[in-house]
Amino acid sequence: MLDEDIQSLQEFQAPQEDLYILDEHQLEAENRIRNLVWTISGDYTLDVQPDLESFRKSKYIALYDAVKQGAFSKFFDRESLSMYIVKKIYLSADSKKLMQLTQLCVDAAIYPKVRAERRGIDQIRRLAFEDIMEHDMNTLTLTFLGQVQLAIMADFLRGGYRSIRRIAGTVSDIEQLKDTDDTMEIIRTIDRIYNSAVNPDFEKEHGSLEDVLAVTLEELREFNWQDFLEEEMYEDMLDKYVNQVSQNITHITDLENRQERRSPSESGKQIITVDQEALERLYSFVELNYGRSYLSRQEQERINYTMCRGIHDGCSLYFTDGILKDKVKVNYQYKYAQKQLDKNKNLYFKNHRVVKRNIAVLTEILKKSLVLRSQIDYVRADYGILQPNQLWKVGRTADSRLFQREIKKDSSDFVVDVLVDGSGSQSSRQAQVAIQAYIISEALSSIAIPHRVMSFCTFWDYTILHRFREYDEGRQANQRIFEYTATSNNRDGLAIKAVADGLLKRPEDHKILIILSDGRPNDIVLNRPGSRQPQPYCGEYAVRDTAFEVRKTRSSGISVLGVFAGKEEDLAAEKKIFGKDFAYIRNINNFSNVVGAYLKKQLDEI
């Protein structure tokens, strides 16, 4: 029976167009996963919540998770481990890091036992690990626990893998659990690793394992668990959260990576130390997950040599048309980009009338401003068309302005760059940001002003500039703006510097740079082999650098306008960066009026 369940899940594949909707194919997958968990555990009353997110990502990841979920319920006390995790989180442990560590420890304890009972588990585990390394390699390398997970998986896949010294002790502690039959030993191992490697100050500030276990149910029930729940409302939040924790402890996928798309962590404040081997693989990772570059390696190296200096020394720029336009292969990132494209377009269609009205209003504002620039002014001069009514001045005054000249202003000498923050801090409003950029681009296309639209984010030390449309492309190119996705970190100063350099090379006299951001520059910094440890690019340090690049760009003759769509608490940083020239967008309905007023001001001043 078990082998038939495993075989049916291995062979099961929903149609491609249905991967992201809950239809009969996914319901069938849910039932098969439940049957597998029940068969392995021997407990048909077990509450099983199939992980369809893992199944969409990889059937092998979902299959291995289901096997472990059943086996853990059979060999260990799932309720005791779940309550320990909830109590640890109640005392301020980081929920995502604690859960990721728990998943690694549970996997180490479960695998030998289920392998002894079930044939074919080695192959399932191998395929699951290979899929995780393909889908999540870029994010796993960025965190301590992610590197631990990579070391464990690499050791299983290749054998004899030697992890780097700073994670070797943790890897060894986790692997010691292969011989345990005691749930309490798993709890002690998790607690010891968390307190020593994840948060060394935890025990001093919040107490030992004994203090954690001493937390009472009354204390837990008085706590508001709403922020930790994956759904909106529950009548009994504690019970639901304990159940949620219980379901998650047997997952092997990277929890940090899952949560990043919903609510980015503060991992951007870290300095990551990497070895030379990782650096050599990095370019191929960027290419695989962000699409091929439209520049040659030589062109990129030349730009990096010019741009990546001072505070950005050691960084790199990567110019791409995106993974959907120029993919290396169809991987998880490609499918995720397709899914986000659909979400962006869906929100656009839902708000079609509002968007169209905004485009029309912004277009009219810009048209009026340019019409005023096209009007002919007449001035008195000492040459031009002779004015008979001024001849009385001859011989009577020193005023020689007896003529009239026409001054015709040029309305066609403008060029605009639209630069959009594409970092993970925008993940909760990706569709809204895409629509904002689309409104601006459509209005500029309507009045035939050449413009380029790009987004930026930073993965490791690569600042990726994703080009949606080029300056002189037609209006149809605006549709590519809906390919916008938000992920990773953001090195705003370097992105602004690079885009301004391209804008300055345009022949138009008047140049405008519009930046859509949330006022939160924040980037992970790589410590390369043999180099001094750099200062983290975050907080006041990053805000000052971004403000400097804005001032430098303005001094070069480019007008810079910031469009802020972040949280009110970040307004102070936005003001430091852009000064008085930024627009605060609270509601999409008034987007065109606010942005239009600022753009009109820029045009009038020019």
Coordinates of C-alpha atoms in Angstrom, one line a residue:
M1 CA 0.0 0.0 0.0
L2 CA 2.7 2.5 1.0
D3 CA 4.8 1.8 -2.2
E4 CA 1.7 2.4 -4.3
D5 CA 1.0 5.7 -2.5
I6 CA 4.6 6.8 -3.1
Q7 CA 4.5 5.7 -6.8
S8 CA 1.2 7.5 -7.4
L9 CA 2.6 10.7 -6.0
Q10 CA 5.8 10.4 -8.0
E11 CA 3.8 10.0 -11.2
F12 CA 1.2 12.6 -10.3
Q13 CA 1.5 15.9 -12.2
A14 CA -1.2 18.6 -12.5
P15 CA -1.6 20.3 -15.9
Q16 CA 0.8 23.3 -16.2
E17 CA -1.9 25.9 -16.4
D18 CA -3.4 24.7 -13.1
L19 CA -0.3 24.8 -11.0
Y20 CA -1.3 27.9 -9.0
I21 CA -5.0 27.4 -8.5
L22 CA -6.8 25.1 -6.1
D23 CA -8.6 22.8 -8.5
E24 CA -9.5 19.1 -8.7
H25 CA -5.9 18.2 -9.5
Q26 CA -4.6 19.7 -6.3
L27 CA -7.4 18.2 -4.3
E28 CA -6.4 14.8 -5.6
A29 CA -2.8 15.6 -4.6
E30 CA -4.0 16.5 -1.1
N31 CA -5.8 13.2 -0.6
R32 CA -2.7 11.2 -1.8
I33 CA -0.4 13.1 0.6
R34 CA -2.8 12.5 3.5
N35 CA -3.0 8.8 2.7
L36 CA 0.8 8.6 2.6
V37 CA 1.1 10.3 6.1
W38 CA -1.6 8.1 7.6
T39 CA -0.1 4.9 6.2
I40 CA 3.4 5.6 7.5
S41 CA 2.2 6.8 10.9
G42 CA -0.4 4.1 11.3
D43 CA -2.7 6.8 12.8
Y44 CA -5.7 7.5 10.6
T45 CA -6.9 10.1 13.1
L46 CA -3.8 12.3 12.6
D47 CA -4.6 15.9 11.5
V48 CA -2.8 16.3 8.2
Q49 CA -2.6 19.6 6.4
P50 CA -0.9 18.8 3.0
D51 CA 1.6 21.4 1.9
L52 CA 0.5 22.4 -1.6
E53 CA 3.1 25.1 -1.8
S54 CA 5.8 22.5 -1.6
F55 CA 3.9 20.3 -4.0
R56 CA 3.7 23.1 -6.6
K57 CA 7.4 23.7 -6.1
S58 CA 8.4 20.1 -6.3
K59 CA 6.5 16.8 -5.9
Y60 CA 9.6 15.2 -4.4
I61 CA 9.9 17.9 -1.7
A62 CA 6.2 17.4 -0.8
L63 CA 6.6 13.6 -0.9
Y64 CA 9.6 13.6 1.4
D65 CA 7.9 16.0 3.8
A66 CA 4.8 13.7 3.9
V67 CA 7.0 10.7 4.7
K68 CA 8.7 12.5 7.5
Q69 CA 5.5 13.9 8.9
G70 CA 4.1 10.3 9.2
A71 CA 7.4 8.9 10.6
F72 CA 7.8 11.6 13.2
S73 CA 4.3 11.0 14.5
K74 CA 5.1 7.3 14.8
F75 CA 8.5 7.5 16.5
F76 CA 8.4 10.8 18.5
D77 CA 6.1 13.0 20.5
R78 CA 5.1 15.7 18.1
E79 CA 3.0 17.6 20.7
S80 CA 5.9 17.9 23.1
L81 CA 8.2 19.3 20.4
S82 CA 5.5 21.7 19.2
M83 CA 4.8 23.1 22.7
Y84 CA 8.6 23.6 23.2
I85 CA 8.8 25.7 20.0
V86 CA 5.7 27.8 21.0
K87 CA 7.1 28.4 24.4
K88 CA 10.5 29.4 23.0
I89 CA 8.9 31.8 20.6
Y90 CA 6.8 33.2 23.5
L91 CA 10.1 34.1 25.2
S92 CA 11.1 36.1 22.0
A93 CA 12.9 33.5 19.9
D94 CA 13.0 34.2 16.2
S95 CA 10.2 32.0 14.9
K96 CA 11.5 31.5 11.4
K97 CA 15.1 30.6 12.5
L98 CA 13.9 28.4 15.3
M99 CA 11.6 26.5 12.9
Q100 CA 14.3 26.1 10.3
L101 CA 16.6 24.7 12.9
T102 CA 13.9 22.4 14.1
Q103 CA 13.3 21.1 10.6
L104 CA 16.9 20.2 10.2
C105 CA 17.1 18.4 13.6
V106 CA 13.8 16.5 12.9
D107 CA 15.1 15.4 9.5
A108 CA 18.3 14.1 11.0
A109 CA 16.5 12.1 13.7
I110 CA 13.8 10.7 11.3
Y111 CA 15.7 9.7 8.2
P112 CA 17.6 6.6 9.6
K113 CA 14.4 5.2 11.1
V114 CA 12.2 5.6 8.1
R115 CA 15.0 4.3 5.8
A116 CA 15.2 1.1 7.8
E117 CA 11.5 0.5 7.3
R118 CA 10.7 1.8 3.8
R119 CA 12.5 1.0 0.6
G120 CA 13.1 3.8 -1.9
I121 CA 13.4 6.6 0.7
D122 CA 17.0 7.2 -0.2
Q123 CA 15.9 8.1 -3.8
I124 CA 13.1 10.3 -2.6
R125 CA 15.3 12.2 -0.2
R126 CA 18.0 12.6 -2.9
L127 CA 15.5 14.0 -5.4
A128 CA 14.0 16.3 -2.8
F129 CA 17.4 17.7 -1.8
E130 CA 18.3 18.2 -5.5
D131 CA 15.1 20.2 -6.1
I132 CA 15.7 22.3 -2.9
M133 CA 19.3 23.1 -4.1
E134 CA 18.0 24.1 -7.5
H135 CA 15.1 26.3 -6.2
D136 CA 16.6 27.8 -3.0
M137 CA 20.4 27.8 -3.4
N138 CA 20.5 31.6 -3.8
T139 CA 18.7 32.3 -0.5
L140 CA 20.1 29.4 1.5
T141 CA 23.7 30.7 0.9
L142 CA 22.8 34.0 2.6
T143 CA 22.1 32.8 6.1
F144 CA 23.9 30.7 8.7
L145 CA 21.2 28.1 9.0
G146 CA 20.8 28.0 5.2
Q147 CA 24.5 27.2 4.9
V148 CA 24.1 24.5 7.5
Q149 CA 21.3 23.0 5.5
L150 CA 23.3 23.2 2.3
A151 CA 26.2 21.3 4.0
I152 CA 23.9 18.6 5.2
M153 CA 22.3 18.1 1.8
A154 CA 25.7 18.2 0.0
D155 CA 27.1 15.6 2.3
F156 CA 24.1 13.3 1.6
L157 CA 24.2 13.9 -2.2
R158 CA 28.0 13.8 -2.7
G159 CA 29.4 12.1 0.4
G160 CA 32.4 13.3 2.3
Y161 CA 31.5 17.0 1.9
R162 CA 33.6 19.2 4.2
S163 CA 31.6 22.2 5.5
I164 CA 33.4 25.5 6.3
R165 CA 34.7 25.7 9.8
R166 CA 32.2 28.2 11.3
I167 CA 29.2 25.8 10.6
A168 CA 31.0 22.5 11.0
G169 CA 30.1 22.2 14.8
T170 CA 26.5 22.9 14.2
V171 CA 26.3 20.3 11.3
S172 CA 28.0 17.8 13.6
D173 CA 25.5 18.4 16.5
I174 CA 22.5 18.0 14.2
E175 CA 23.9 14.8 12.7
Q176 CA 24.4 13.3 16.2
L177 CA 20.6 13.0 16.4
K178 CA 20.6 10.1 13.9
D179 CA 20.8 7.6 16.8
T180 CA 18.3 9.2 19.2
D181 CA 14.9 7.7 20.1
D182 CA 14.1 10.5 22.6
T183 CA 12.1 13.6 21.8
M184 CA 13.6 15.4 24.7
E185 CA 17.1 14.9 23.2
I186 CA 15.9 16.6 20.0
I187 CA 14.6 19.5 22.1
R188 CA 17.9 19.8 24.0
T189 CA 19.9 19.8 20.8
I190 CA 17.6 22.5 19.2
D191 CA 17.9 24.7 22.3
R192 CA 21.6 24.3 22.6
I193 CA 22.3 25.2 18.9
Y194 CA 19.9 28.1 19.0
N195 CA 21.4 29.6 22.1
S196 CA 25.0 29.1 20.9
A197 CA 24.9 29.7 17.2
V198 CA 21.7 31.6 16.3
N199 CA 21.2 33.9 19.3
P200 CA 24.0 33.7 21.9
D201 CA 22.3 36.3 24.1
F202 CA 19.0 34.4 24.4
E203 CA 19.7 32.5 27.5
K204 CA 21.1 35.5 29.3
E205 CA 18.1 37.7 28.4
H206 CA 15.2 35.2 28.4
G207 CA 16.3 32.1 30.3
S208 CA 17.5 28.5 30.0
L209 CA 15.7 25.5 28.6
E210 CA 14.2 24.9 32.1
D211 CA 12.8 28.5 32.0
V212 CA 11.3 27.8 28.5
L213 CA 9.6 24.6 29.6
A214 CA 8.3 26.3 32.7
V215 CA 6.1 28.6 30.7
T216 CA 2.5 27.8 31.5
L217 CA -0.5 27.3 29.2
E218 CA -2.2 30.3 31.0
E219 CA 0.7 32.5 29.9
L220 CA 0.6 31.3 26.4
R221 CA -3.2 31.8 26.1
E222 CA -2.9 35.4 27.2
F223 CA -0.4 36.1 24.4
N224 CA -1.6 37.4 21.0
W225 CA -0.4 34.9 18.4
Q226 CA -2.1 36.7 15.5
D227 CA 1.2 37.9 13.9
F228 CA 2.5 34.4 13.8
L229 CA -0.5 32.8 12.1
E230 CA -0.5 32.2 8.3
E231 CA -4.2 33.1 8.0
E232 CA -6.2 36.1 9.0
M233 CA -8.4 35.2 12.0
Y234 CA -8.8 32.4 14.5
E235 CA -11.1 32.0 17.5
D236 CA -8.5 30.1 19.5
M237 CA -5.2 31.5 18.2
L238 CA -2.9 29.5 20.5
D239 CA -4.4 26.1 19.5
K240 CA -4.2 27.0 15.9
Y241 CA -0.6 28.2 16.2
V242 CA 0.5 25.0 18.0
N243 CA -1.2 23.1 15.2
Q244 CA 0.6 25.2 12.6
V245 CA 3.9 24.6 14.3
S246 CA 3.2 20.9 14.5
Q247 CA 2.6 20.8 10.7
N248 CA 5.7 22.7 9.9
I249 CA 8.3 20.8 11.9
T250 CA 8.7 18.1 9.4
H251 CA 9.2 20.4 6.3
I252 CA 12.6 20.4 4.8
T253 CA 12.1 23.4 2.6
D254 CA 13.8 26.7 3.6
L255 CA 11.3 28.5 5.8
E256 CA 13.3 31.7 5.6
N257 CA 12.8 31.7 1.8
R258 CA 9.1 31.0 2.1
Q259 CA 8.5 33.9 4.4
E260 CA 10.7 36.3 2.4
R261 CA 8.1 36.8 -0.3
R262 CA 5.5 37.8 2.3
S263 CA 7.4 39.8 4.9
P264 CA 11.2 40.2 4.2
S265 CA 13.4 39.7 7.2
E266 CA 16.1 42.0 8.4
S267 CA 18.8 39.8 7.0
G268 CA 20.1 42.7 5.0
K269 CA 22.0 43.9 8.1
Q270 CA 24.4 40.9 7.9
I271 CA 27.8 40.6 6.6
I272 CA 28.2 37.3 4.8
T273 CA 31.6 35.7 4.5
V274 CA 32.1 33.6 1.4
D275 CA 34.8 31.4 0.0
Q276 CA 36.3 31.7 -3.5
E277 CA 34.4 28.7 -4.8
A278 CA 31.0 30.4 -4.0
L279 CA 32.1 33.6 -5.7
E280 CA 33.0 31.7 -8.9
R281 CA 29.6 30.1 -9.0
L282 CA 27.8 33.4 -8.2
Y283 CA 27.5 34.7 -11.8
S284 CA 25.8 31.5 -13.0
F285 CA 23.3 31.7 -10.1
V286 CA 22.5 35.3 -11.0
E287 CA 22.1 34.4 -14.6
L288 CA 19.9 31.4 -13.7
N289 CA 17.6 33.3 -11.4
Y290 CA 17.4 36.7 -13.1
G291 CA 17.9 35.9 -16.8
R292 CA 20.8 36.4 -19.1
S293 CA 22.4 39.8 -19.3
Y294 CA 21.9 41.8 -22.5
L295 CA 25.5 43.1 -22.1
S296 CA 28.6 41.1 -22.9
R297 CA 30.9 40.2 -20.0
Q298 CA 33.4 42.7 -21.2
E299 CA 30.9 45.5 -21.3
Q300 CA 29.7 44.6 -17.8
E301 CA 33.3 44.6 -16.5
R302 CA 34.0 48.0 -18.0
I303 CA 30.9 49.4 -16.4
N304 CA 31.7 47.8 -13.0
Y305 CA 35.2 49.2 -13.2
T306 CA 33.8 52.7 -13.7
M307 CA 30.8 52.6 -11.3
C308 CA 31.7 50.2 -8.5
R309 CA 34.1 52.4 -6.5
G310 CA 34.4 53.9 -3.0
I311 CA 31.6 52.6 -0.8
H312 CA 30.5 50.2 -3.7
D313 CA 34.0 48.8 -4.2
G314 CA 33.8 45.1 -4.8
C315 CA 30.2 45.2 -5.9
S316 CA 28.9 44.4 -9.4
L317 CA 26.2 45.5 -11.7
Y318 CA 24.1 43.1 -13.8
F319 CA 21.9 44.4 -16.6
T320 CA 19.1 42.0 -17.8
D321 CA 15.7 42.0 -19.5
G322 CA 14.5 39.6 -17.0
I323 CA 14.1 35.8 -16.6
L324 CA 10.8 35.8 -18.6
K325 CA 12.5 37.5 -21.6
D326 CA 15.8 35.6 -21.6
K327 CA 15.8 32.6 -19.3
V328 CA 18.6 30.0 -18.9
K329 CA 16.0 27.3 -18.2
V330 CA 12.5 26.8 -16.8
N331 CA 13.2 26.6 -13.0
Y332 CA 11.3 27.7 -9.9
Q333 CA 12.3 31.4 -10.3
Y334 CA 10.9 31.4 -13.8
K335 CA 7.6 29.9 -12.7
Y336 CA 7.5 32.3 -9.8
A337 CA 8.0 35.2 -12.2
Q338 CA 5.2 33.9 -14.4
K339 CA 2.9 33.7 -11.4
Q340 CA 3.7 37.2 -10.3
L341 CA 3.1 38.5 -13.8
D342 CA -0.4 37.0 -13.6
K343 CA -1.0 38.6 -10.2
N344 CA 0.2 42.0 -11.5
K345 CA -2.1 41.8 -14.5
N346 CA -5.0 40.6 -12.5
L347 CA -4.8 43.6 -10.1
Y348 CA -4.5 45.9 -13.2
F349 CA -7.7 44.4 -14.7
K350 CA -9.6 44.7 -11.4
N351 CA -8.7 48.4 -11.3
H352 CA -8.7 49.0 -15.0
R353 CA -10.9 52.1 -14.9
V354 CA -9.0 53.7 -12.0
V355 CA -5.7 53.1 -13.8
K356 CA -7.0 54.4 -17.1
R357 CA -8.3 57.5 -15.4
N358 CA -4.9 58.1 -13.7
I359 CA -3.2 57.7 -17.1
A360 CA -5.5 60.2 -18.7
V361 CA -5.1 62.8 -15.8
L362 CA -1.3 62.5 -15.8
T363 CA -1.2 62.8 -19.6
E364 CA -3.3 65.9 -19.5
I365 CA -1.1 67.5 -16.8
L366 CA 2.0 66.9 -18.8
K367 CA 0.4 68.0 -22.1
K368 CA -0.6 71.3 -20.6
S369 CA 2.8 71.9 -19.2
L370 CA 4.5 71.1 -22.6
V371 CA 1.9 73.3 -24.5
L372 CA 3.0 76.2 -22.4
R373 CA 6.6 75.5 -23.2
S374 CA 5.6 75.5 -27.0
Q375 CA 4.0 78.9 -26.9
I376 CA 5.8 81.8 -28.6
D377 CA 7.1 84.6 -26.4
Y378 CA 7.9 88.1 -27.8
V379 CA 10.6 90.2 -26.3
R380 CA 12.1 93.6 -27.0
A381 CA 15.6 93.5 -28.5
D382 CA 18.3 95.4 -30.3
Y383 CA 17.7 93.3 -33.4
G384 CA 14.7 91.6 -35.1
I385 CA 11.6 93.1 -36.5
L386 CA 11.5 96.9 -36.3
Q387 CA 8.7 98.3 -34.2
P388 CA 7.6 101.8 -35.5
N389 CA 6.1 102.7 -32.2
Q390 CA 9.5 102.6 -30.6
L391 CA 11.2 105.0 -33.1
W392 CA 10.6 108.1 -31.0
K393 CA 13.4 106.9 -28.7
V394 CA 16.0 107.5 -31.4
G395 CA 18.2 110.4 -30.3
R396 CA 16.1 110.9 -27.1
T397 CA 17.1 107.9 -25.0
A398 CA 20.0 105.3 -24.7
D399 CA 17.5 102.5 -25.1
S400 CA 18.4 100.7 -28.3
R401 CA 15.7 98.0 -28.0
L402 CA 13.7 99.2 -31.1
F403 CA 13.0 95.7 -32.4
Q404 CA 10.9 92.6 -31.4
R405 CA 12.2 89.0 -31.4
E406 CA 10.2 85.7 -31.3
I407 CA 11.4 83.2 -28.7
K408 CA 9.9 79.7 -29.3
K409 CA 10.4 77.2 -26.6
D410 CA 11.3 73.6 -27.4
S411 CA 8.9 71.0 -25.9
S412 CA 10.6 68.0 -27.4
D413 CA 14.0 68.0 -25.7
F414 CA 13.0 65.8 -22.6
V415 CA 14.1 62.3 -21.7
V416 CA 13.0 60.4 -18.6
D417 CA 14.3 57.4 -16.6
V418 CA 11.9 55.5 -14.3
L419 CA 13.8 53.5 -11.6
V420 CA 11.7 51.1 -9.4
D421 CA 12.8 49.5 -6.2
G422 CA 12.5 45.8 -6.8
S423 CA 13.7 44.6 -3.4
G424 CA 12.0 42.2 -1.0
S425 CA 10.6 45.1 1.1
Q426 CA 8.2 45.7 -1.8
S427 CA 7.0 42.1 -1.9
S428 CA 3.6 42.8 -0.2
R429 CA 2.7 45.5 -2.8
Q430 CA 4.4 44.2 -6.0
A431 CA 1.3 44.6 -8.2
Q432 CA 0.6 48.1 -6.9
V433 CA 4.2 49.2 -7.7
A434 CA 4.0 47.7 -11.2
I435 CA 0.8 49.6 -11.8
Q436 CA 2.4 52.9 -10.6
A437 CA 5.3 52.5 -13.0
Y438 CA 2.9 51.5 -15.8
I439 CA 0.8 54.7 -15.3
I440 CA 3.9 56.9 -15.6
S441 CA 5.2 55.0 -18.6
E442 CA 1.8 55.2 -20.4
A443 CA 1.5 58.9 -19.8
L444 CA 5.0 59.6 -21.1
S445 CA 4.3 57.4 -24.2
S446 CA 1.1 59.4 -24.9
I447 CA 3.1 62.6 -25.3
A448 CA 6.0 60.9 -27.1
I449 CA 8.7 61.6 -24.4
P450 CA 11.5 59.0 -24.7
H451 CA 11.8 57.1 -21.4
R452 CA 13.3 54.0 -20.0
V453 CA 11.9 51.9 -17.1
M454 CA 14.0 49.6 -14.9
S455 CA 13.8 48.0 -11.5
F456 CA 16.7 47.2 -9.2
C457 CA 17.5 44.7 -6.4
T458 CA 20.7 43.3 -5.0
F459 CA 21.5 39.6 -4.8
W460 CA 24.8 39.0 -2.8
D461 CA 27.1 41.7 -4.3
Y462 CA 25.3 41.9 -7.7
T463 CA 22.9 44.9 -8.1
I464 CA 20.5 43.6 -10.8
L465 CA 19.0 46.2 -13.1
H466 CA 16.0 44.7 -14.8
R467 CA 15.0 46.7 -18.0
F468 CA 11.4 46.6 -19.0
R469 CA 11.5 49.2 -21.8
E470 CA 14.2 51.1 -23.6
Y471 CA 14.0 54.9 -24.3
D472 CA 12.8 54.8 -27.9
E473 CA 10.6 51.7 -27.8
G474 CA 7.0 51.9 -28.8
R475 CA 4.0 52.0 -26.4
Q476 CA 3.6 48.2 -26.6
A477 CA 6.8 47.8 -24.6
N478 CA 5.0 49.2 -21.5
Q479 CA 3.2 45.8 -21.0
R480 CA 6.5 44.3 -19.9
I481 CA 6.4 46.4 -16.8
F482 CA 3.9 43.9 -15.4
E483 CA 6.9 41.4 -15.3
Y484 CA 8.0 43.3 -12.2
T485 CA 8.9 41.2 -9.2
A486 CA 10.3 42.1 -5.8
T487 CA 13.0 40.0 -4.1
S488 CA 16.4 40.1 -2.2
N489 CA 18.0 43.4 -1.0
N490 CA 18.6 46.9 -2.4
R491 CA 21.7 49.0 -2.8
D492 CA 19.9 52.2 -3.9
G493 CA 23.0 54.4 -4.2
L494 CA 24.7 52.1 -6.7
A495 CA 21.5 51.7 -8.8
I496 CA 20.9 55.4 -9.0
K497 CA 24.6 56.0 -9.9
A498 CA 24.4 53.4 -12.8
V499 CA 21.0 54.7 -14.2
A500 CA 22.1 58.3 -14.0
D501 CA 25.2 57.5 -16.0
G502 CA 23.1 56.0 -18.8
L503 CA 20.7 59.0 -18.7
L504 CA 23.6 61.5 -19.0
K505 CA 24.6 59.9 -22.3
R506 CA 21.3 60.8 -23.9
P507 CA 21.3 63.7 -26.4
E508 CA 18.3 65.5 -24.9
D509 CA 19.0 68.8 -23.0
H510 CA 16.5 68.1 -20.2
K511 CA 16.7 64.9 -18.2
I512 CA 14.5 63.7 -15.4
L513 CA 14.9 60.7 -13.1
I514 CA 11.8 59.3 -11.3
I515 CA 12.6 56.9 -8.5
L516 CA 9.8 54.7 -7.0
S517 CA 11.1 53.4 -3.6
D518 CA 10.2 52.9 0.0
G519 CA 13.1 54.8 1.6
R520 CA 14.8 51.7 3.0
P521 CA 18.1 51.0 1.3
N522 CA 19.3 47.7 2.8
D523 CA 21.8 45.3 1.5
I524 CA 23.7 42.2 2.6
V525 CA 27.5 42.8 2.3
L526 CA 29.9 40.2 1.1
N527 CA 33.2 39.8 2.9
R528 CA 35.4 38.4 0.1
P529 CA 38.5 36.2 0.8
G530 CA 41.5 38.3 1.8
S531 CA 39.6 41.6 2.1
R532 CA 38.8 43.8 5.1
Q533 CA 35.3 43.4 6.5
P534 CA 33.1 46.1 4.9
Q535 CA 30.5 48.1 6.8
P536 CA 26.9 46.8 6.5
Y537 CA 24.9 48.8 3.9
C538 CA 21.9 49.6 5.9
G539 CA 20.3 52.2 8.2
E540 CA 21.8 55.7 8.4
Y541 CA 24.9 54.7 6.5
A542 CA 22.9 53.5 3.4
V543 CA 20.5 56.5 3.6
R544 CA 23.5 58.9 3.6
D545 CA 25.0 57.2 0.5
T546 CA 21.7 57.2 -1.4
A547 CA 21.1 60.9 -0.6
F548 CA 24.7 61.6 -1.8
E549 CA 24.0 59.9 -5.1
V550 CA 20.7 61.9 -5.5
R551 CA 22.5 65.2 -4.9
K552 CA 25.4 64.2 -7.2
T553 CA 22.8 63.3 -9.9
R554 CA 21.1 66.6 -9.5
S555 CA 24.3 68.5 -9.7
S556 CA 25.0 66.8 -13.1
G557 CA 21.9 68.5 -14.5
I558 CA 19.4 65.7 -14.0
S559 CA 16.1 66.5 -12.1
V560 CA 15.4 63.8 -9.6
L561 CA 11.9 63.1 -8.2
G562 CA 11.2 60.5 -5.5
V563 CA 7.9 58.7 -5.4
F564 CA 7.3 57.2 -2.0
A565 CA 4.9 54.4 -1.5
G566 CA 6.3 52.9 1.7
K567 CA 5.4 53.0 5.4
E568 CA 4.9 56.3 7.2
E569 CA 7.7 55.4 9.6
D570 CA 10.2 55.5 6.8
L571 CA 9.2 59.0 5.6
A572 CA 12.0 60.6 7.5
A573 CA 14.6 58.6 5.6
E574 CA 12.8 59.5 2.3
K575 CA 13.0 63.2 3.1
K576 CA 16.8 62.8 3.8
I577 CA 17.3 61.1 0.5
F578 CA 15.2 63.4 -1.8
G579 CA 14.8 66.6 0.2
K580 CA 11.6 68.5 -0.8
D581 CA 11.3 66.8 -4.2
F582 CA 9.4 63.7 -3.4
A583 CA 5.7 62.6 -3.7
Y584 CA 4.0 60.6 -0.9
I585 CA 1.5 58.2 -2.4
R586 CA -1.2 57.1 0.1
N587 CA -3.8 56.0 -2.4
I588 CA -3.6 54.9 -6.1
N589 CA -6.8 56.9 -6.8
N590 CA -4.8 60.2 -6.4
F591 CA -1.6 58.9 -7.8
S592 CA -1.6 60.9 -11.1
N593 CA -2.5 64.2 -9.4
V594 CA 0.3 63.9 -6.9
V595 CA 3.0 62.7 -9.3
G596 CA 1.7 65.1 -12.0
A597 CA 2.0 68.1 -9.7
Y598 CA 5.6 67.3 -9.0
L599 CA 6.5 66.5 -12.6
K600 CA 4.8 69.8 -13.7
K601 CA 6.9 71.6 -11.2
Q602 CA 10.1 70.0 -12.6
L603 CA 9.1 70.9 -16.2
D604 CA 8.3 74.5 -15.2
E605 CA 11.6 74.9 -13.4
I606 CA 13.5 73.5 -16.4

